[in-house]
Every structure is written in C-alpha cells, then in structure tokens.
Amino acid sequence: MNPPLITVLNGPNLNLLGIREPEKYGHSTLDDVESLCAEVAEGLGLAIDFRQTNGEGELITWVQECRGRAAGIIINPAGYTTTSIGLLDALLASDLPVIEVHITNIHRREEFRHHSFVSKAATGVIAGLGVQGYALALRAMAQLVAPADADDEG
Ligand code: CA2
C-alpha cells in the first residue's frame, strides 16, 4: 500500500528562510526544512509533497487539490495567517486534518500577528519551536492519519 501523503505548504516569503533575518527565523533554509521533513516523514511511513508559494490564489488552489489526494495538510501560512478568509475556507472545505505551524511564537510578537484565521480550520497549532515545529507536526499528523486499529497498538 502507498504511504499516506501529507502536503506541507508554505506561504509568502518563506523562500527567504535562512537567507534574510536569521536572528528571527534561524539559519535553516527552506531546502533544509524540506530535507528535515522528508527524513522525518520516511521514518514515520509517510510521503510528503512540500511546496512554497508567494501567491494567495496558488496556495488556495493547492489546498483544494489536497482533497481526495492527501491524507493531511501541514501549513505555515506566513503572512496569509492573519488576512486570508479564502485560505480558511479552502482548509475547512478540504475535510482533512490540518496542522498550522509557525517558526516563531506569534504570540510574543507584534499584536497584529496574534490572531490567525487559519487556526479555525486547524486540528492543532505549533508555534515558537523553530523549524523543528515541522518535524513535530509530522509526528502529530502520523497519529492523526493512522488507522484506528494501528492506534490501539500504542
Ligand atoms: O513564524 C512564522 O513561521 C511566521 O508564519 C512567519 C511569517 C510571519 O508573517 C508570521 O507572522 C509568522 C513570515 C514569513 C517570512 O519569512 C521570512 C524568512 C526570512 C526572512 C524574511 C521573511
């Protein structure tokens, strides 16, 4: 059987990870984050589709494409976290488990970053643990998409 597919989506400006503002977002590049996710996913028996876009419409289209294709969505919506009801609606319509990840602790930052529209569609939210938040999200997702009888085995 094919491993469950988890789509890992990254929003605007995350392509600058490790290149700009390392004091805020750390030294790992987005390629490093993809490698981390691929390694962790393999150990968990998951497949990943890892993507980044600066476009809100493209992000929404990718979420729509997850339906019937992916078993779960991990998303760092970046700047669209606080602005995009379109993204929220797409995530709600996906009917999939969603884990929202933020590299920084958005609650310790400027007030305008505190409210997330995306959280309304999220099973769980991870913030402030750096890029390891993606690895933690994959571990949590493995539990969420595991068949019920596999769950019983601990
Ligand atoms: O902490 C996070 O992961 C954020 O989602 C990152 C977003 C920010 O708007 C959110 O409030 C919190 C920003 C992503 C931009 O990433 C950059 C990386 C390096 C240099 C500049 C931007």
PDB file of C-alpha atoms and ligand atoms in Angstrom:
ATOM      1  CA  MET A   1       0.000   0.000   0.000  1.00  0.00           C
ATOM      2  CA  ASN A   2       1.174   3.558  -0.729  1.00  0.00           C
ATOM      3  CA  PRO A   3       2.198   5.600   2.324  1.00  0.00           C
ATOM      4  CA  PRO A   4      -0.292   8.323   3.309  1.00  0.00           C
ATOM      5  CA  LEU A   5       0.559  11.606   1.563  1.00  0.00           C
ATOM      6  CA  ILE A   6       0.966  14.716   3.708  1.00  0.00           C
ATOM      7  CA  THR A   7       1.068  18.025   1.886  1.00  0.00           C
ATOM      8  CA  VAL A   8       3.368  20.567   3.552  1.00  0.00           C
ATOM      9  CA  LEU A   9       2.512  24.066   2.375  1.00  0.00           C
ATOM     10  CA  ASN A  10       4.488  27.256   2.953  1.00  0.00           C
ATOM     11  CA  GLY A  11       3.229  30.771   2.357  1.00  0.00           C
ATOM     12  CA  PRO A  12       4.768  34.050   1.261  1.00  0.00           C
ATOM     13  CA  ASN A  13       8.405  34.960   1.854  1.00  0.00           C
ATOM     14  CA  LEU A  14       9.306  31.621   3.415  1.00  0.00           C
ATOM     15  CA  ASN A  15      11.601  31.127   0.397  1.00  0.00           C
ATOM     16  CA  LEU A  16      13.827  33.684   2.197  1.00  0.00           C
ATOM     17  CA  LEU A  17      14.315  31.377   5.177  1.00  0.00           C
ATOM     18  CA  GLY A  18      17.986  31.171   6.226  1.00  0.00           C
ATOM     19  CA  ILE A  19      18.875  33.916   3.746  1.00  0.00           C
ATOM     20  CA  ARG A  20      17.346  37.021   5.399  1.00  0.00           C
ATOM     21  CA  GLU A  21      16.630  37.840   9.072  1.00  0.00           C
ATOM     22  CA  PRO A  22      18.321  34.733  10.546  1.00  0.00           C
ATOM     23  CA  GLU A  23      18.123  36.332  14.021  1.00  0.00           C
ATOM     24  CA  LYS A  24      14.336  35.984  13.764  1.00  0.00           C
ATOM     25  CA  TYR A  25      13.797  32.842  11.684  1.00  0.00           C
ATOM     26  CA  GLY A  26      17.062  30.916  12.164  1.00  0.00           C
ATOM     27  CA  HIS A  27      19.731  29.700   9.765  1.00  0.00           C
ATOM     28  CA  SER A  28      17.918  26.782   8.120  1.00  0.00           C
ATOM     29  CA  THR A  29      16.889  27.354   4.526  1.00  0.00           C
ATOM     30  CA  LEU A  30      13.581  26.152   3.112  1.00  0.00           C
ATOM     31  CA  ASP A  31      15.534  23.382   1.339  1.00  0.00           C
ATOM     32  CA  ASP A  32      16.865  22.342   4.762  1.00  0.00           C
ATOM     33  CA  VAL A  33      13.298  22.266   6.094  1.00  0.00           C
ATOM     34  CA  GLU A  34      12.212  20.121   3.154  1.00  0.00           C
ATOM     35  CA  SER A  35      15.084  17.680   3.828  1.00  0.00           C
ATOM     36  CA  LEU A  36      14.159  17.561   7.520  1.00  0.00           C
ATOM     37  CA  CYS A  37      10.527  16.845   6.648  1.00  0.00           C
ATOM     38  CA  ALA A  38      11.488  14.166   4.100  1.00  0.00           C
ATOM     39  CA  GLU A  39      13.709  12.406   6.627  1.00  0.00           C
ATOM     40  CA  VAL A  40      11.148  12.528   9.460  1.00  0.00           C
ATOM     41  CA  ALA A  41       8.305  11.500   7.141  1.00  0.00           C
ATOM     42  CA  GLU A  42      10.229   8.489   5.871  1.00  0.00           C
ATOM     43  CA  GLY A  43      10.778   7.311   9.447  1.00  0.00           C
ATOM     44  CA  LEU A  44       7.055   7.656  10.104  1.00  0.00           C
ATOM     45  CA  GLY A  45       5.967   5.838   6.957  1.00  0.00           C
ATOM     46  CA  LEU A  46       4.546   8.987   5.374  1.00  0.00           C
ATOM     47  CA  ALA A  47       5.104  10.555   1.961  1.00  0.00           C
ATOM     48  CA  ILE A  48       5.312  14.337   1.644  1.00  0.00           C
ATOM     49  CA  ASP A  49       4.607  16.904  -1.025  1.00  0.00           C
ATOM     50  CA  PHE A  50       6.497  20.027   0.114  1.00  0.00           C
ATOM     51  CA  ARG A  51       5.715  23.378  -1.536  1.00  0.00           C
ATOM     52  CA  GLN A  52       6.095  27.138  -1.148  1.00  0.00           C
ATOM     53  CA  THR A  53       4.346  29.987  -2.916  1.00  0.00           C
ATOM     54  CA  ASN A  54       4.112  33.738  -2.574  1.00  0.00           C
ATOM     55  CA  GLY A  55       0.634  33.739  -4.110  1.00  0.00           C
ATOM     56  CA  GLU A  56      -2.572  33.534  -2.100  1.00  0.00           C
ATOM     57  CA  GLY A  57      -4.547  32.113  -5.019  1.00  0.00           C
ATOM     58  CA  GLU A  58      -1.940  29.440  -5.695  1.00  0.00           C
ATOM     59  CA  LEU A  59      -1.919  28.446  -2.021  1.00  0.00           C
ATOM     60  CA  ILE A  60      -5.722  28.138  -2.072  1.00  0.00           C
ATOM     61  CA  THR A  61      -5.607  26.059  -5.279  1.00  0.00           C
ATOM     62  CA  TRP A  62      -3.044  23.718  -3.714  1.00  0.00           C
ATOM     63  CA  VAL A  63      -5.270  23.271  -0.640  1.00  0.00           C
ATOM     64  CA  GLN A  64      -8.227  22.461  -2.921  1.00  0.00           C
ATOM     65  CA  GLU A  65      -6.099  19.885  -4.766  1.00  0.00           C
ATOM     66  CA  CYS A  66      -5.402  18.060  -1.481  1.00  0.00           C
ATOM     67  CA  ARG A  67      -8.967  16.794  -1.296  1.00  0.00           C
ATOM     68  CA  GLY A  68      -9.054  13.153  -2.371  1.00  0.00           C
ATOM     69  CA  ARG A  69      -5.289  13.134  -2.825  1.00  0.00           C
ATOM     70  CA  ALA A  70      -3.674  13.870   0.539  1.00  0.00           C
ATOM     71  CA  ALA A  71      -4.324  12.435   3.990  1.00  0.00           C
ATOM     72  CA  GLY A  72      -3.463  15.650   5.818  1.00  0.00           C
ATOM     73  CA  ILE A  73      -2.164  19.197   5.465  1.00  0.00           C
ATOM     74  CA  ILE A  74       0.651  20.878   7.368  1.00  0.00           C
ATOM     75  CA  ILE A  75       0.715  24.576   6.634  1.00  0.00           C
ATOM     76  CA  ASN A  76       2.785  27.590   7.563  1.00  0.00           C
ATOM     77  CA  PRO A  77       0.525  30.253   6.069  1.00  0.00           C
ATOM     78  CA  ALA A  78       3.067  33.006   6.907  1.00  0.00           C
ATOM     79  CA  GLY A  79       1.601  36.439   6.092  1.00  0.00           C
ATOM     80  CA  TYR A  80      -1.755  34.972   4.986  1.00  0.00           C
ATOM     81  CA  THR A  81      -2.332  33.673   8.531  1.00  0.00           C
ATOM     82  CA  THR A  82      -3.807  36.972   9.632  1.00  0.00           C
ATOM     83  CA  THR A  83      -5.521  38.055   6.416  1.00  0.00           C
ATOM     84  CA  SER A  84      -6.938  35.214   4.352  1.00  0.00           C
ATOM     85  CA  ILE A  85     -10.507  34.076   4.805  1.00  0.00           C
ATOM     86  CA  GLY A  86     -10.158  32.456   1.350  1.00  0.00           C
ATOM     87  CA  LEU A  87      -7.415  30.219   2.727  1.00  0.00           C
ATOM     88  CA  LEU A  88      -9.504  29.439   5.825  1.00  0.00           C
ATOM     89  CA  ASP A  89     -12.479  28.476   3.635  1.00  0.00           C
ATOM     90  CA  ALA A  90     -10.319  26.206   1.458  1.00  0.00           C
ATOM     91  CA  LEU A  91      -8.883  24.454   4.522  1.00  0.00           C
ATOM     92  CA  LEU A  92     -12.357  23.977   6.026  1.00  0.00           C
ATOM     93  CA  ALA A  93     -13.621  22.562   2.707  1.00  0.00           C
ATOM     94  CA  SER A  94     -10.706  20.122   2.477  1.00  0.00           C
ATOM     95  CA  ASP A  95     -12.184  17.940   5.225  1.00  0.00           C
ATOM     96  CA  LEU A  96      -8.637  16.911   6.148  1.00  0.00           C
ATOM     97  CA  PRO A  97      -6.662  17.152   9.380  1.00  0.00           C
ATOM     98  CA  VAL A  98      -4.725  20.417   9.321  1.00  0.00           C
ATOM     99  CA  ILE A  99      -1.748  21.374  11.466  1.00  0.00           C
ATOM    100  CA  GLU A 100      -0.709  25.036  11.447  1.00  0.00           C
ATOM    101  CA  VAL A 101       2.990  25.677  12.023  1.00  0.00           C
ATOM    102  CA  HIS A 102       4.795  28.921  12.829  1.00  0.00           C
ATOM    103  CA  ILE A 103       8.551  29.032  13.248  1.00  0.00           C
ATOM    104  CA  THR A 104       8.308  31.923  15.685  1.00  0.00           C
ATOM    105  CA  ASN A 105       5.985  32.317  18.644  1.00  0.00           C
ATOM    106  CA  ILE A 106       3.461  34.644  17.022  1.00  0.00           C
ATOM    107  CA  HIS A 107       2.018  35.461  20.469  1.00  0.00           C
ATOM    108  CA  ARG A 108       5.289  37.027  21.609  1.00  0.00           C
ATOM    109  CA  ARG A 109       5.465  39.188  18.512  1.00  0.00           C
ATOM    110  CA  GLU A 110       3.525  42.222  17.301  1.00  0.00           C
ATOM    111  CA  GLU A 111      -0.169  42.239  18.181  1.00  0.00           C
ATOM    112  CA  PHE A 112      -1.240  42.037  14.506  1.00  0.00           C
ATOM    113  CA  ARG A 113       0.352  38.571  14.280  1.00  0.00           C
ATOM    114  CA  HIS A 114      -1.627  37.127  17.196  1.00  0.00           C
ATOM    115  CA  HIS A 115      -4.921  36.377  15.501  1.00  0.00           C
ATOM    116  CA  SER A 116      -4.904  33.543  12.992  1.00  0.00           C
ATOM    117  CA  PHE A 117      -7.885  32.917  10.701  1.00  0.00           C
ATOM    118  CA  VAL A 118      -6.280  29.596   9.766  1.00  0.00           C
ATOM    119  CA  SER A 119      -6.437  28.271  13.352  1.00  0.00           C
ATOM    120  CA  LYS A 120     -10.213  27.920  12.988  1.00  0.00           C
ATOM    121  CA  ALA A 121      -9.555  25.086  10.499  1.00  0.00           C
ATOM    122  CA  ALA A 122      -6.598  23.574  12.368  1.00  0.00           C
ATOM    123  CA  THR A 123      -6.636  20.406  14.423  1.00  0.00           C
ATOM    124  CA  GLY A 124      -3.527  21.740  16.150  1.00  0.00           C
ATOM    125  CA  VAL A 125      -1.152  24.690  16.108  1.00  0.00           C
ATOM    126  CA  ILE A 126       2.612  24.652  16.738  1.00  0.00           C
ATOM    127  CA  ALA A 127       4.427  27.956  17.211  1.00  0.00           C
ATOM    128  CA  GLY A 128       7.773  29.124  18.512  1.00  0.00           C
ATOM    129  CA  LEU A 129       9.806  25.930  18.234  1.00  0.00           C
ATOM    130  CA  GLY A 130      11.754  26.932  15.136  1.00  0.00           C
ATOM    131  CA  VAL A 131      11.843  24.669  12.106  1.00  0.00           C
ATOM    132  CA  GLN A 132      11.592  21.638  14.422  1.00  0.00           C
ATOM    133  CA  GLY A 133       7.908  22.590  14.563  1.00  0.00           C
ATOM    134  CA  TYR A 134       7.559  20.975  11.125  1.00  0.00           C
ATOM    135  CA  ALA A 135       9.021  17.698  12.437  1.00  0.00           C
ATOM    136  CA  LEU A 136       6.679  17.809  15.429  1.00  0.00           C
ATOM    137  CA  ALA A 137       3.742  18.486  13.134  1.00  0.00           C
ATOM    138  CA  LEU A 138       4.613  15.408  11.057  1.00  0.00           C
ATOM    139  CA  ARG A 139       4.745  13.266  14.210  1.00  0.00           C
ATOM    140  CA  ALA A 140       1.348  14.536  15.301  1.00  0.00           C
ATOM    141  CA  MET A 141      -0.017  14.046  11.777  1.00  0.00           C
ATOM    142  CA  ALA A 142       1.196  10.423  11.728  1.00  0.00           C
ATOM    143  CA  GLN A 143      -1.035   9.809  14.754  1.00  0.00           C
ATOM    144  CA  LEU A 144      -3.975  11.672  13.225  1.00  0.00           C
ATOM    145  CA  VAL A 145      -3.939   9.703   9.956  1.00  0.00           C
ATOM    146  CA  ALA A 146      -3.133   6.303  11.483  1.00  0.00           C
ATOM    147  CA  PRO A 147      -5.874   3.718  11.026  1.00  0.00           C
ATOM    148  CA  ALA A 148      -7.885   3.227  14.257  1.00  0.00           C
ATOM    149  CA  ASP A 149      -6.609  -0.347  14.858  1.00  0.00           C
ATOM    150  CA  ALA A 150      -2.974   0.783  14.438  1.00  0.00           C
ATOM    151  CA  ASP A 151      -3.754   3.424  17.089  1.00  0.00           C
ATOM    152  CA  ASP A 152      -4.673   0.705  19.579  1.00  0.00           C
ATOM    153  CA  GLU A 153      -1.183  -0.736  19.268  1.00  0.00           C
ATOM    154  CA  GLY A 154       0.139   2.371  21.036  1.00  0.00           C
TER     155      GLY A 154
HETATM  156  O1  CA2 B   1       6.785  32.335  12.456  1.00  0.00           O
HETATM  157  C1  CA2 B   1       6.332  32.014  11.350  1.00  0.00           C
HETATM  158  O2  CA2 B   1       6.542  30.929  10.819  1.00  0.00           O
HETATM  159  C2  CA2 B   1       5.503  33.033  10.562  1.00  0.00           C
HETATM  160  O3  CA2 B   1       4.442  32.311   9.929  1.00  0.00           O
HETATM  161  C3  CA2 B   1       6.429  33.636   9.544  1.00  0.00           C
HETATM  162  C4  CA2 B   1       5.764  34.744   8.726  1.00  0.00           C
HETATM  163  C5  CA2 B   1       5.105  35.779   9.617  1.00  0.00           C
HETATM  164  O4  CA2 B   1       4.382  36.689   8.813  1.00  0.00           O
HETATM  165  C6  CA2 B   1       4.161  35.129  10.620  1.00  0.00           C
HETATM  166  O5  CA2 B   1       3.638  36.142  11.466  1.00  0.00           O
HETATM  167  C7  CA2 B   1       4.893  34.091  11.455  1.00  0.00           C
HETATM  168  C8  CA2 B   1       6.785  35.430   7.848  1.00  0.00           C
HETATM  169  C9  CA2 B   1       7.433  34.513   6.874  1.00  0.00           C
HETATM  170  C10 CA2 B   1       8.512  35.266   6.173  1.00  0.00           C
HETATM  171  O6  CA2 B   1       9.702  34.539   6.281  1.00  0.00           O
HETATM  172  C11 CA2 B   1      10.878  35.197   6.186  1.00  0.00           C
HETATM  173  C12 CA2 B   1      12.005  34.439   6.362  1.00  0.00           C
HETATM  174  C13 CA2 B   1      13.218  35.048   6.302  1.00  0.00           C
HETATM  175  C14 CA2 B   1      13.324  36.408   6.044  1.00  0.00           C
HETATM  176  C15 CA2 B   1      12.190  37.151   5.859  1.00  0.00           C
HETATM  177  C16 CA2 B   1      10.964  36.556   5.915  1.00  0.00           C
END
